[in-house]
Amino acid sequence: MLTKTSPEIGGMGHPIKRKEDLRFIQGKGNYIDDVQLPGMVYGHMVRSPYAHARITAIRTEEAKKLPGVLAVITGEDLAKANLAWMPTLFHDKQMVLATGKVLFQSQEVAFVVAEDRYTAADAAELVEVDYEELPVLVDPHKAQDTDAPILRDDREEKSNLIFHWEVGDRAATEQQMKSAPVTALVKAFFPRCHPAPLETCGCVIDFNSATGKLTAWITSQAPHAHRTVFALVAGLPEQNIRVISPDIGGGFGNKVPVYPGYVCAAVAALTIGRPVKWIETRSENLQSTGFARDYHMEAELAADKDGRVSALRVKTLADHGAFNAAAQPTKFPAGLFSVCTGSYDFSQAFCEVDGVYTNKAPGGIAYRCSFRVTEAAYLIERAMDVLAQELKLDPAELRRRNFIPPEKFPYPSPLGWSYDSGNYQGALDLALEKIGYNELRKEQAERRERGELMGIGISSFTEIVGAGPSHTFDILGLKMFDSAELRVHPTGKAIMRMGTKSQGQGHETTYAQIVAQELGIPANDVAIEEGDTDTAPYGLGTYASRSTPTSGAAAALAARKVREKARKIAAHLLEVSEEDLEWEPGKFSVKGAPGKSKTIQEIAFAAYTNFPQGMEPGLEAVHYYDPPNLTFPFGTYIAVVDIDKGTGEVKVRRFVAIDDCGNIINPMIVEGQVHGGLTEGMAIAFMQEISYDESGNVQGGTFMDYLVPTAVETPSWETGNTCTPSPHHPFGAKGVGESPNVGSPAAFVNAVVDALSHLGVKHIDMPLSPWKIWQILKEKGVTQ
Ligand code: CDP
């Protein structure tokens, strides 16, 4: 149990308002486009209109003639400096500017630099590129056909297969499948979608030729990793590169990869000798930067007649587009997809994934997701509903019969994970009670009698976050630990710098609350800094809900180191031995004499003015935290939907979300995270898809087609929590940021399929647009 601190201290569990919002709501944030430097110029990309074409000529003369244009950089120019290609964060390489051919629509072909943004954009129109169209590969199912065009002729392997990856016991799983009394199969496509953060990607790059220092303001979720990649790509000494990630207007995984625009702006800054700004347009963001999902999945479950599951077999085809630009831990080409056994106690499982190239924008990034856990959670939660339907069993009951029981934790999953803790039944029970499940089922039966379409969908998902332990997790060899450096000033105020980088999650508030909890210094007295590689300790950044499990843990352990030093100083001040002291947040007291005490502020002052002889002055500590395991948050979400028979429109009537992320730092922030993630999950389920026509033209590349939900479609989310602390995390917390995005799509789809199940509908692929639903209703004779 955590000691409760006073509201003045504001340690863990206090719903204190977000400190950073003071500047955000006043319009005083400092986003990338707010960065203005003397003499700054602007870059604009020339992009390919074709998905697959040979470049036969690029003519830049007309563009260069436009007054105000300073340079037009092409792939050929970059090739001379050996910079035409760059490494991706997953052991592939990617063209910075196309040389030879283009591989997706909107690919970067040339970079125009001009005195102002408009001139740069106008000049980009004057760059003439001759293309010779090549056969286009859009369907990933055809990528391995013998007559498929080989897209990546730069690779030694003359194939479109990026990887084949498998885990689990194939033979034992097949054996169980064969002998099982019941099996259920679902083929589910998780469409390509895009994080579409409010702020697009961008950078300002400044090179100081006198000092040799390159300063890069980048919309980066992982500033240190980007600095190291810059050093390796550009050959600049790492101490001469400073990456500053200023305020970020949403990242969601979109701002993890290194994009060609950053490299082009750096090359331009180095050659022109002036700072260069590049800001992506909205369409460029949607059409060319890190997309997510695009998983074609198949799951087969084996069970007995009572619905007790025994085996799971999963086969998946992953469309990674033209370059494998996913940021993925090295050992996991399909991310953490092997958590696809979910919350259920399977004795055998086998999972295989083929990743392929197609003529589409590159990526496969983890959109508010711990490396493919969203796809995994969706698949297993859909599959459980298909099995329930097959057995004519209530989906809540089926889940109850198969949950990993609390006494089995730490639970070794058949696909190799060790789940730290869980109480899945507890979350399900609370969700059922809160939504009034039994009454809703009665209402549904009555409505069905009247010909109305109402559905209830459950998702009892398990997450896997906090990448990750160094023995298993690295990105490009960089181990995935994270860090905190805490310095307490003489007046008892403090600053803590972190290896992570908030993009709106409220880190400036919650990390301060961790220090408040551990040291009793009020959260308001602790400044948090992230995102400047010259000052922050090395860390792998913020994505995959890893901040609390990694840097949060580092913050607590750095604070505990400070507390140990504070104890020595308190003993010196109170003239007692350290063993005679007891701690409560904010002060050390002499045991049995509570009146004799020293506050943390008094101790901090003494650390600079009156410390014991021989002790190193000051009060600070740094901690690099290498987690022993990941954390496994979980929850149950229940959606209630009504379908309009005339239009096929689905209305989400109610949605109850019960989350368990262990001990909570700030309940208000957690609730905010859940609201945001559910809204994104709803958008994915009902309205968003990036698809391509057969020529590789991107559909859904603007907000006219790629719909963003408004308050009109969004229901009033009903949230709640259970608390099952992580046994290995220093303060029992698990991550939460992505849970709602991971868990909710299955709840929405399960609800819609449930509403139509009596018509024989077993599965519908997202997005569940009115048009798609209306067609089904028409086919089933429900509507004209
Ligand atoms: O890595 P990211 O910040 O996206 O995800 P996270 O670690 O799940 O944290 C999201 C926000 O929720 C942060 O402000 C956390 O400090 C907060 N949080 C919390 O208050 N309690 C938890 N148990 C987990 C997260």
XYZ file of C-alpha atoms and ligand atoms in Angstrom, residues 503 505-507 510-511 514 542-549 661-667 669-670 673 731 733-738, ligand 1:
57
model
C 3.314 14.505 -26.508
C 0.238 12.793 -21.782
C 0.872 15.127 -18.846
C 4.362 13.995 -17.864
C 2.759 12.926 -13.150
C 6.549 12.644 -12.897
C 6.205 10.559 -8.268
C 7.844 7.807 -25.254
C 5.682 5.393 -27.210
C 4.075 2.035 -26.458
C 2.928 3.283 -23.012
C 6.453 2.812 -21.771
C 6.940 6.070 -19.846
C 5.415 5.035 -16.521
C 6.837 1.508 -16.553
C -3.134 -0.160 -14.693
C -2.070 -1.045 -11.174
C -1.404 1.898 -8.887
C -2.464 5.153 -10.470
C -0.345 8.296 -10.280
C -3.045 10.769 -11.328
C -6.615 9.471 -11.740
C -4.921 12.124 -16.232
C -5.622 8.405 -16.535
C -6.014 9.095 -21.467
C 5.502 1.603 -7.157
C 2.166 0.913 -11.694
C 1.522 -0.314 -15.218
C 1.191 1.852 -18.338
C -2.257 2.958 -19.498
C -2.000 5.412 -22.400
C -2.796 2.980 -25.140
O 4.330 6.423 -22.400
P 3.066 7.188 -22.221
O 3.217 8.437 -21.406
O 2.324 7.408 -23.489
O 2.046 6.211 -21.439
P 1.819 5.899 -19.898
O 3.062 5.532 -19.213
O 0.715 4.898 -19.873
O 1.312 7.256 -19.262
C 0.285 8.066 -19.773
C -0.074 9.094 -18.699
O -0.848 8.441 -17.676
C 1.153 9.682 -18.000
O 0.943 11.006 -17.624
C 1.265 8.797 -16.789
O 2.015 9.333 -15.768
C -0.209 8.559 -16.413
N -0.350 7.292 -15.655
C -0.797 7.310 -14.356
O -1.151 8.384 -13.827
N -0.866 6.132 -13.634
C -0.535 4.953 -14.206
N -0.582 3.820 -13.519
C -0.109 4.919 -15.547
C -0.016 6.120 -16.250
